[in-house]
Amino acid sequence: MGQKYKLTANDSFEFQFSREEIDSLDVQELSSGKFHLLSDHRSRMAEIPSSDFYRKTYSVKINSNTYNIVISDELDILIKEMGLSLGAENMISDILAPMPGLILSVNVKEGDTVKEGDYLLVLEAMKMENTIVAPRDAIVKSVKVIKGDTVTKNQIVIEME
C-alpha cells in the first residue's frame, strides 16, 4: 500500500487519496497549467491559476468553479497529530512537548534571543532523540524543564515572547 495524501478544498471538504489512486487518474496536460481530465465518465477542464509548491497550496479551477486546495502528505499529517504546526509558526509563544519523553538537554535559558530553527532542547522518546527547534525569532521568556525531567505530551517546556 502506497503513501496517503489528504486534500482539503476551501477549508470545508476533505478527501484522502493513495499514490496508486493519483497515478491512475486520466489526466492530460493541454498547456502549461491547463488540463483535461476524465472522472466518473465525465469530461472536465481544469486549470491551476496559482500555486505555492512549498506551502502545498493551489488554486484550482474546474469547469467554472475555483477551489483553494491544500495538500498534506503523511509527514504533514503526523506533524499535525504531534501538536506541531508548520503554518502557525509566527504565533507560537509556548513550546509544547510533542510527545511524552525525557529531556536530555536544554540549550537555552531565560532571556536568550533565539532565531528560527535554533535548537532549544533535545527530547528522548521511544529510544529516539528529537531536537525541538525555535519556530520563529524570539526571546526566551522562561524554561519550564531541566535535563532529566520527564514530560507529557503537550506539556509546556519553553515560553517565548
Coordinates of N, CA, C and O in Angstrom, one line a residue:
M1 N 0.8 -1.2 0.0 CA 0.0 0.0 0.0 C 0.9 1.2 0.0 O 1.8 1.3 0.8
G2 N 0.6 2.2 -0.9 CA 1.4 3.4 -1.1 C 1.1 4.5 -0.1 O 0.3 4.4 0.8
Q3 N 1.8 5.6 -0.3 CA 1.7 6.7 0.5 C 0.3 7.3 0.4 O -0.3 7.3 -0.7
K4 N -0.2 7.9 1.5 CA -1.5 8.5 1.5 C -1.4 10.0 1.5 O -0.4 10.6 2.0
Y5 N -2.4 10.7 0.9 CA -2.4 12.1 0.9 C -3.8 12.6 1.3 O -4.8 11.9 1.0
K6 N -3.9 13.8 1.9 CA -5.1 14.4 2.3 C -5.2 15.7 1.6 O -4.3 16.5 1.5
L7 N -6.4 15.9 0.9 CA -6.6 17.1 0.2 C -7.8 17.9 0.9 O -8.8 17.3 1.1
T8 N -7.6 19.1 1.2 CA -8.6 20.0 1.8 C -9.0 21.0 0.7 O -8.1 21.8 0.3
A9 N -10.3 21.1 0.4 CA -10.7 22.1 -0.6 C -11.6 23.2 0.2 O -12.5 22.9 0.9
N10 N -11.2 24.5 -0.1 CA -11.9 25.6 0.5 C -12.1 25.5 2.0 O -13.2 25.9 2.5
D11 N -11.2 24.9 2.7 CA -11.3 24.7 4.2 C -12.5 24.0 4.6 O -12.9 24.1 5.8
S12 N -13.2 23.3 3.7 CA -14.5 22.7 4.1 C -14.6 21.2 3.7 O -15.2 20.4 4.5
F13 N -14.0 20.8 2.6 CA -14.1 19.4 2.2 C -12.8 18.7 2.3 O -11.7 19.3 1.9
E14 N -12.8 17.5 2.8 CA -11.5 16.7 2.9 C -11.7 15.4 2.1 O -12.7 14.8 2.2
F15 N -10.6 15.1 1.4 CA -10.5 13.9 0.6 C -9.2 13.2 0.9 O -8.2 13.9 1.2
Q16 N -9.2 11.9 0.9 CA -8.0 11.1 1.1 C -7.7 10.3 -0.2 O -8.7 9.7 -0.8
F17 N -6.4 10.3 -0.6 CA -6.1 9.5 -1.8 C -4.8 8.7 -1.5 O -3.9 9.2 -0.7
S18 N -4.6 7.6 -2.2 CA -3.4 6.9 -2.1 C -2.6 7.3 -3.4 O -3.1 7.8 -4.4
R19 N -1.3 7.0 -3.4 CA -0.4 7.3 -4.5 C -0.9 6.5 -5.7 O -0.9 7.0 -6.8
E20 N -1.4 5.3 -5.5 CA -1.9 4.5 -6.7 C -3.2 5.1 -7.3 O -3.3 5.1 -8.5
E21 N -4.1 5.7 -6.5 CA -5.3 6.4 -7.0 C -4.9 7.6 -7.8 O -5.5 7.9 -8.9
I22 N -3.9 8.3 -7.3 CA -3.4 9.5 -8.1 C -2.8 9.1 -9.4 O -3.1 9.7 -10.4
D23 N -2.0 8.1 -9.4 CA -1.3 7.6 -10.6 C -2.3 7.1 -11.6 O -2.0 7.1 -12.8
S24 N -3.5 6.6 -11.2 CA -4.4 6.1 -12.1 C -5.4 7.1 -12.7 O -6.3 6.8 -13.5
L25 N -5.3 8.4 -12.3 CA -6.1 9.4 -12.9 C -5.9 9.5 -14.4 O -4.8 9.4 -14.9
D26 N -7.0 9.8 -15.1 CA -7.0 10.0 -16.5 C -6.9 11.5 -16.8 O -7.9 12.2 -16.9
V27 N -5.6 12.0 -16.8 CA -5.4 13.5 -16.9 C -4.4 13.7 -18.1 O -3.4 13.0 -18.2
Q28 N -4.7 14.7 -18.9 CA -3.8 15.1 -20.0 C -3.5 16.6 -19.8 O -4.5 17.4 -19.7
E29 N -2.2 16.9 -19.9 CA -1.9 18.4 -19.8 C -2.0 18.9 -21.2 O -1.4 18.4 -22.2
L30 N -2.9 20.0 -21.3 CA -3.1 20.6 -22.6 C -2.1 21.7 -22.9 O -1.6 21.8 -24.0
S31 N -1.8 22.5 -21.9 CA -0.7 23.5 -22.0 C -0.3 23.8 -20.5 O -0.8 23.2 -19.6
S32 N 0.6 24.7 -20.4 CA 1.1 25.0 -19.0 C 0.0 25.4 -18.1 O -0.6 26.4 -18.3
G33 N -0.2 24.5 -17.1 CA -1.3 24.8 -16.1 C -2.7 24.5 -16.5 O -3.6 24.8 -15.7
K34 N -2.9 24.0 -17.7 CA -4.3 23.6 -18.1 C -4.3 22.1 -18.4 O -3.4 21.6 -19.1
F35 N -5.4 21.5 -18.0 CA -5.5 20.1 -18.0 C -6.9 19.6 -18.5 O -7.9 20.3 -18.3
H36 N -7.0 18.4 -19.1 CA -8.3 17.8 -19.4 C -8.3 16.5 -18.5 O -7.3 15.8 -18.5
L37 N -9.4 16.3 -17.8 CA -9.5 15.0 -17.0 C -10.8 14.4 -17.2 O -11.8 15.0 -17.5
L38 N -10.7 13.0 -17.1 CA -11.9 12.2 -17.1 C -12.1 11.6 -15.8 O -11.2 11.1 -15.2
S39 N -13.4 11.8 -15.2 CA -13.7 11.3 -13.9 C -15.1 10.9 -13.9 O -16.0 11.7 -14.3
D40 N -15.4 9.7 -13.4 CA -16.8 9.2 -13.4 C -17.5 9.3 -14.8 O -18.6 9.7 -14.9
H41 N -16.7 9.0 -15.8 CA -17.2 9.0 -17.2 C -17.6 10.4 -17.6 O -18.5 10.6 -18.5
R42 N -17.1 11.4 -17.0 CA -17.4 12.8 -17.3 C -16.1 13.6 -17.7 O -15.1 13.4 -17.0
S43 N -16.2 14.4 -18.7 CA -15.0 15.2 -19.1 C -15.0 16.5 -18.3 O -16.1 17.2 -18.2
R44 N -13.8 16.9 -17.9 CA -13.7 18.2 -17.1 C -12.5 18.9 -17.6 O -11.5 18.3 -17.9
M45 N -12.5 20.2 -17.6 CA -11.4 21.1 -17.9 C -10.9 21.6 -16.5 O -11.7 22.0 -15.7
A46 N -9.6 21.6 -16.3 CA -9.0 22.1 -15.1 C -7.9 23.0 -15.4 O -7.1 22.8 -16.4
E47 N -7.7 24.0 -14.5 CA -6.6 25.0 -14.7 C -6.1 25.3 -13.3 O -6.8 25.3 -12.3
I48 N -4.8 25.5 -13.2 CA -4.1 25.8 -11.9 C -3.6 27.3 -12.1 O -2.5 27.5 -12.5
P49 N -4.5 28.3 -11.8 CA -4.0 29.7 -12.0 C -2.9 30.1 -11.0 O -2.2 31.0 -11.3
S50 N -2.9 29.5 -9.8 CA -1.8 29.9 -8.9 C -1.4 28.7 -8.0 O -2.3 27.9 -7.7
S51 N -0.1 28.7 -7.6 CA 0.3 27.6 -6.7 C 1.5 28.1 -5.9 O 2.2 29.0 -6.3
D52 N 1.6 27.4 -4.7 CA 2.7 27.7 -3.8 C 3.2 26.3 -3.5 O 2.7 25.6 -2.5
F53 N 4.2 25.8 -4.2 CA 4.7 24.4 -4.1 C 5.2 24.1 -2.6 O 4.9 23.1 -2.1
Y54 N 5.9 25.1 -2.0 CA 6.5 24.9 -0.7 C 5.4 24.8 0.4 O 5.6 24.1 1.4
R55 N 4.3 25.5 0.3 CA 3.3 25.5 1.3 C 2.2 24.5 0.9 O 1.2 24.3 1.6
K56 N 2.4 23.9 -0.3 CA 1.4 22.9 -0.8 C 0.0 23.4 -0.9 O -1.0 22.7 -0.6
T57 N -0.1 24.6 -1.4 CA -1.4 25.2 -1.6 C -1.6 25.6 -3.1 O -0.6 26.0 -3.8
Y58 N -2.8 25.4 -3.6 CA -3.0 25.6 -5.0 C -4.4 26.2 -5.2 O -5.3 25.9 -4.4
S59 N -4.6 27.0 -6.2 CA -5.9 27.4 -6.7 C -6.2 26.6 -7.9 O -5.4 26.6 -8.9
V60 N -7.3 25.9 -7.9 CA -7.6 25.0 -9.0 C -9.0 25.4 -9.5 O -10.0 25.5 -8.7
K61 N -9.1 25.6 -10.8 CA -10.4 26.0 -11.4 C -10.8 24.8 -12.3 O -10.1 24.3 -13.2
I62 N -12.0 24.2 -11.9 CA -12.5 23.0 -12.6 C -13.8 23.5 -13.2 O -14.7 23.9 -12.5
N63 N -13.9 23.4 -14.5 CA -15.0 24.0 -15.3 C -15.1 25.4 -14.9 O -14.2 26.2 -15.1
S64 N -16.1 25.9 -14.2 CA -16.1 27.3 -13.9 C -16.0 27.6 -12.4 O -16.2 28.7 -11.9
N65 N -15.7 26.5 -11.6 CA -15.6 26.7 -10.1 C -14.2 26.7 -9.7 O -13.3 25.9 -10.2
T66 N -13.8 27.6 -8.8 CA -12.5 27.7 -8.3 C -12.4 27.2 -6.9 O -13.3 27.5 -6.1
Y67 N -11.4 26.4 -6.6 CA -11.2 25.8 -5.3 C -9.8 26.1 -4.8 O -8.8 26.1 -5.5
N68 N -9.7 26.4 -3.5 CA -8.4 26.6 -2.8 C -8.1 25.3 -2.2 O -8.8 24.8 -1.3
I69 N -7.0 24.7 -2.6 CA -6.6 23.4 -2.3 C -5.3 23.4 -1.4 O -4.4 24.1 -1.7
V70 N -5.4 22.6 -0.3 CA -4.2 22.3 0.5 C -3.9 20.8 0.5 O -4.9 20.1 0.8
I71 N -2.7 20.4 0.2 CA -2.4 19.0 0.1 C -1.5 18.7 1.3 O -0.5 19.4 1.5
S72 N -1.8 17.6 2.0 CA -1.0 17.1 3.1 C -0.6 15.7 2.8 O -1.4 14.9 2.4
D73 N 0.7 15.4 3.0 CA 1.2 14.1 2.9 C 1.3 13.4 4.3 O 0.9 14.1 5.3
E74 N 1.8 12.2 4.4 CA 1.8 11.5 5.7 C 2.6 12.3 6.7 O 2.2 12.3 7.9
L75 N 3.7 12.9 6.3 CA 4.5 13.6 7.3 C 3.8 14.9 7.8 O 3.8 15.1 9.0
D76 N 3.1 15.6 6.9 CA 2.3 16.7 7.3 C 1.2 16.3 8.4 O 1.0 17.0 9.4
I77 N 0.6 15.2 8.1 CA -0.5 14.7 9.0 C 0.1 14.3 10.3 O -0.4 14.7 11.4
L78 N 1.3 13.6 10.3 CA 1.9 13.3 11.6 C 2.4 14.5 12.4 O 2.2 14.5 13.6
I79 N 2.9 15.5 11.7 CA 3.3 16.7 12.4 C 2.1 17.4 13.1 O 2.2 17.8 14.2
K80 N 1.0 17.4 12.4 CA -0.2 18.0 13.0 C -0.7 17.1 14.2 O -1.1 17.7 15.2
E81 N -0.7 15.8 14.0 CA -1.1 14.9 15.1 C -0.2 15.1 16.4 O -0.7 14.9 17.5
M82 N 1.1 15.4 16.1 CA 2.0 15.5 17.2 C 1.8 16.9 17.9 O 2.5 17.2 18.9
G83 N 0.9 17.7 17.5 CA 0.7 19.0 18.1 C 1.6 20.1 17.6 O 1.6 21.2 18.1
L84 N 2.3 19.9 16.5 CA 3.1 20.9 15.9 C 2.3 21.5 14.7 O 1.4 20.8 14.2
S85 N 2.7 22.6 14.2 CA 2.0 23.2 13.1 C 3.0 24.1 12.3 O 3.5 25.0 12.9
L86 N 3.3 23.7 11.1 CA 4.2 24.4 10.3 C 3.7 25.8 9.8 O 4.4 26.7 9.6
G87 N 2.4 25.9 9.7 CA 1.8 27.1 9.2 C 1.5 28.2 10.2 O 1.3 29.3 9.9
A88 N 1.6 27.9 11.5 CA 1.3 28.9 12.5 C 2.5 29.3 13.3 O 2.4 29.8 14.4
E89 N 3.7 29.2 12.7 CA 5.0 29.5 13.4 C 5.1 30.9 13.9 O 5.7 31.1 14.9
N90 N 4.5 31.9 13.3 CA 4.6 33.2 13.8 C 3.8 33.5 15.0 O 4.0 34.5 15.7
M91 N 2.9 32.7 15.4 CA 2.0 32.9 16.5 C 2.4 32.0 17.7 O 1.8 32.2 18.8
I92 N 3.3 31.2 17.6 CA 3.6 30.3 18.7 C 4.4 31.0 19.8 O 5.4 31.6 19.5
S93 N 3.9 31.0 21.0 CA 4.6 31.5 22.1 C 5.0 30.5 23.2 O 5.8 30.7 24.0
D94 N 4.3 29.4 23.2 CA 4.5 28.3 24.1 C 5.1 27.1 23.3 O 4.4 26.7 22.3
I95 N 6.2 26.6 23.7 CA 6.7 25.4 23.0 C 6.3 24.2 23.8 O 6.5 24.1 25.0
L96 N 5.5 23.3 23.2 CA 5.0 22.1 23.9 C 5.7 20.9 23.5 O 6.3 20.8 22.4
A97 N 5.8 20.0 24.4 CA 6.4 18.7 24.2 C 5.5 17.9 23.2 O 4.3 17.8 23.4
P98 N 6.0 17.5 22.0 CA 5.2 16.9 21.0 C 4.8 15.5 21.4 O 3.9 14.9 20.8
M99 N 5.4 14.9 22.4 CA 5.2 13.5 22.8 C 5.8 13.3 24.2 O 6.6 14.1 24.6
P100 N 5.3 12.3 25.0 CA 5.9 12.1 26.3 C 7.4 11.7 26.1 O 7.7 11.0 25.1
G101 N 8.2 12.1 27.0 CA 9.6 11.6 26.9 C 10.5 12.2 28.0 O 10.0 12.8 29.0
L102 N 11.8 12.1 27.8 CA 12.8 12.5 28.8 C 13.6 13.6 28.2 O 14.1 13.5 27.1
I103 N 13.8 14.7 29.0 CA 14.6 15.8 28.5 C 16.1 15.5 28.6 O 16.6 15.2 29.7
L104 N 16.8 15.4 27.5 CA 18.2 15.0 27.5 C 19.1 16.3 27.7 O 20.2 16.2 28.3
S105 N 18.7 17.4 27.1 CA 19.5 18.6 27.2 C 18.6 19.8 26.9 O 17.6 19.7 26.2
V106 N 18.9 20.9 27.6 CA 18.3 22.2 27.3 C 19.3 23.2 26.9 O 20.3 23.4 27.6
N107 N 19.2 23.7 25.7 CA 20.2 24.6 25.1 C 20.0 26.1 25.2 O 20.8 26.8 24.7
V108 N 18.9 26.5 25.9 CA 18.6 27.9 26.1 C 18.3 28.2 27.6 O 18.0 27.3 28.3
K109 N 18.3 29.5 27.9 CA 17.9 29.9 29.3 C 17.1 31.1 29.1 O 17.0 31.8 28.1
E110 N 16.4 31.5 30.2 CA 15.6 32.7 30.2 C 16.4 33.9 29.8 O 17.5 34.1 30.1
G111 N 15.8 34.7 28.9 CA 16.4 35.9 28.4 C 17.2 35.7 27.1 O 17.6 36.7 26.4
D112 N 17.5 34.5 26.7 CA 18.2 34.2 25.4 C 17.4 34.7 24.2 O 16.2 34.5 24.2
T113 N 18.1 35.2 23.2 CA 17.5 35.5 22.0 C 17.7 34.4 21.0 O 18.9 33.9 20.9
V114 N 16.7 33.8 20.4 CA 16.8 32.7 19.5 C 16.3 33.1 18.1 O 15.4 34.0 18.0
K115 N 16.8 32.5 17.1 CA 16.4 32.6 15.7 C 15.6 31.4 15.3 O 15.8 30.3 15.9
E116 N 14.8 31.6 14.3 CA 14.0 30.5 13.8 C 15.0 29.3 13.4 O 16.0 29.6 12.7
G117 N 14.7 28.1 13.9 CA 15.5 27.0 13.6 C 16.6 26.6 14.6 O 17.2 25.6 14.5
D118 N 16.8 27.6 15.6 CA 17.8 27.3 16.6 C 17.3 26.1 17.5 O 16.1 26.0 17.8
Y119 N 18.3 25.3 17.9 CA 18.0 24.2 18.8 C 17.6 24.7 20.2 O 18.4 25.4 20.8
L120 N 16.5 24.3 20.7 CA 16.0 24.7 22.0 C 16.3 23.6 23.1 O 16.9 23.9 24.1
L121 N 16.0 22.3 22.7 CA 16.2 21.2 23.7 C 16.1 19.9 22.9 O 15.7 19.9 21.7
V122 N 16.6 18.9 23.6 CA 16.5 17.5 23.0 C 15.7 16.7 23.9 O 15.8 16.6 25.1
L123 N 14.7 16.0 23.3 CA 13.7 15.2 24.0 C 13.9 13.7 23.5 O 13.8 13.5 22.3
E124 N 14.1 12.8 24.4 CA 14.2 11.4 24.1 C 12.8 10.8 24.2 O 12.2 10.9 25.3
A125 N 12.3 10.2 23.2 CA 11.0 9.5 23.2 C 11.1 8.2 22.3 O 11.6 8.3 21.2
M126 N 10.7 7.1 22.8 CA 10.7 5.9 22.1 C 12.1 5.6 21.6 O 12.3 5.2 20.4
K127 N 13.1 5.8 22.4 CA 14.5 5.5 22.1 C 15.0 6.3 20.9 O 16.0 5.9 20.3
M128 N 14.4 7.5 20.7 CA 14.9 8.3 19.6 C 15.1 9.7 20.2 O 14.3 10.2 21.0
E129 N 16.1 10.4 19.7 CA 16.3 11.8 20.2 C 15.7 12.7 19.2 O 15.9 12.7 18.0
N130 N 14.8 13.6 19.8 CA 14.1 14.6 19.0 C 14.5 16.0 19.4 O 14.4 16.4 20.5
T131 N 15.1 16.7 18.4 CA 15.5 18.1 18.7 C 14.4 19.0 18.4 O 13.7 19.0 17.4
I132 N 14.0 19.8 19.4 CA 13.0 20.8 19.3 C 13.6 22.1 19.0 O 14.5 22.6 19.6
V133 N 13.1 22.7 17.9 CA 13.7 24.0 17.4 C 12.8 25.1 17.5 O 11.6 25.0 17.7
A134 N 13.3 26.3 17.5 CA 12.5 27.6 17.6 C 11.7 27.7 16.3 O 12.3 27.7 15.2
P135 N 10.4 27.9 16.5 CA 9.6 28.1 15.3 C 9.6 29.5 14.7 O 9.2 29.8 13.6
R136 N 10.3 30.5 15.5 CA 10.4 31.8 15.0 C 11.5 32.6 15.8 O 11.9 32.0 16.8
D137 N 11.8 33.7 15.3 CA 12.8 34.6 16.1 C 12.0 35.0 17.3 O 10.9 35.5 17.3
A138 N 12.7 35.0 18.5 CA 12.0 35.3 19.8 C 13.0 35.5 20.9 O 14.2 35.2 20.7
I139 N 12.5 35.9 22.0 CA 13.3 35.9 23.3 C 12.7 34.8 24.2 O 11.4 34.8 24.3
V140 N 13.5 34.1 24.8 CA 13.0 33.0 25.7 C 12.5 33.7 27.0 O 13.3 34.4 27.7
K141 N 11.2 33.5 27.3 CA 10.6 34.1 28.5 C 10.9 33.3 29.7 O 11.2 33.8 30.7
S142 N 10.7 32.0 29.6 CA 11.0 31.0 30.7 C 11.2 29.6 30.1 O 10.7 29.3 29.1
V143 N 12.0 28.9 30.9 CA 12.3 27.5 30.6 C 11.7 26.7 31.7 O 12.0 26.9 32.9
K144 N 10.7 25.8 31.4 CA 9.9 25.1 32.4 C 10.5 23.7 32.7 O 9.9 23.0 33.6
V145 N 11.6 23.3 32.1 CA 12.2 22.0 32.3 C 13.7 22.1 32.4 O 14.3 23.1 32.1
I146 N 14.2 21.0 33.0 CA 15.7 20.9 33.1 C 16.1 19.5 32.6 O 15.2 18.6 32.5
K147 N 17.4 19.3 32.4 CA 17.9 18.0 32.0 C 17.4 16.9 33.0 O 17.5 17.1 34.2
G148 N 16.9 15.8 32.5 CA 16.5 14.7 33.3 C 15.0 14.7 33.6 O 14.4 13.7 34.1
D149 N 14.3 15.8 33.3 CA 12.8 15.9 33.6 C 12.1 15.0 32.6 O 12.5 14.8 31.5
T150 N 11.0 14.4 33.1 CA 10.1 13.6 32.3 C 8.9 14.5 31.9 O 8.4 15.2 32.8
V151 N 8.5 14.6 30.7 CA 7.4 15.4 30.2 C 6.3 14.6 29.6 O 6.5 13.5 29.1
T152 N 5.1 15.2 29.6 CA 4.0 14.5 29.0 C 3.7 15.3 27.7 O 4.1 16.4 27.4
K153 N 2.9 14.6 26.8 CA 2.5 15.3 25.5 C 1.8 16.6 25.8 O 0.9 16.7 26.7
N154 N 2.1 17.6 25.1 CA 1.6 19.0 25.1 C 1.9 19.7 26.4 O 1.3 20.8 26.7
Q155 N 2.8 19.2 27.2 CA 3.3 20.0 28.4 C 4.1 21.2 27.9 O 5.0 21.0 27.0
I156 N 4.0 22.3 28.5 CA 4.8 23.5 28.1 C 6.2 23.3 28.6 O 6.4 23.0 29.8
V157 N 7.1 23.4 27.7 CA 8.6 23.2 28.1 C 9.3 24.5 28.0 O 10.2 24.7 28.8
I158 N 8.9 25.4 27.1 CA 9.5 26.7 27.0 C 8.5 27.8 26.6 O 7.6 27.5 25.8
E159 N 8.5 28.9 27.3 CA 7.7 30.1 26.9 C 8.5 31.1 26.2 O 9.6 31.4 26.6
M160 N 8.0 31.7 25.1 CA 8.7 32.7 24.3 C 7.9 34.0 24.2 O 6.7 33.9 24.3
E161 N 8.6 35.1 24.1 CA 8.0 36.4 24.0 C 7.8 36.7 22.5 O 8.6 36.3 21.7

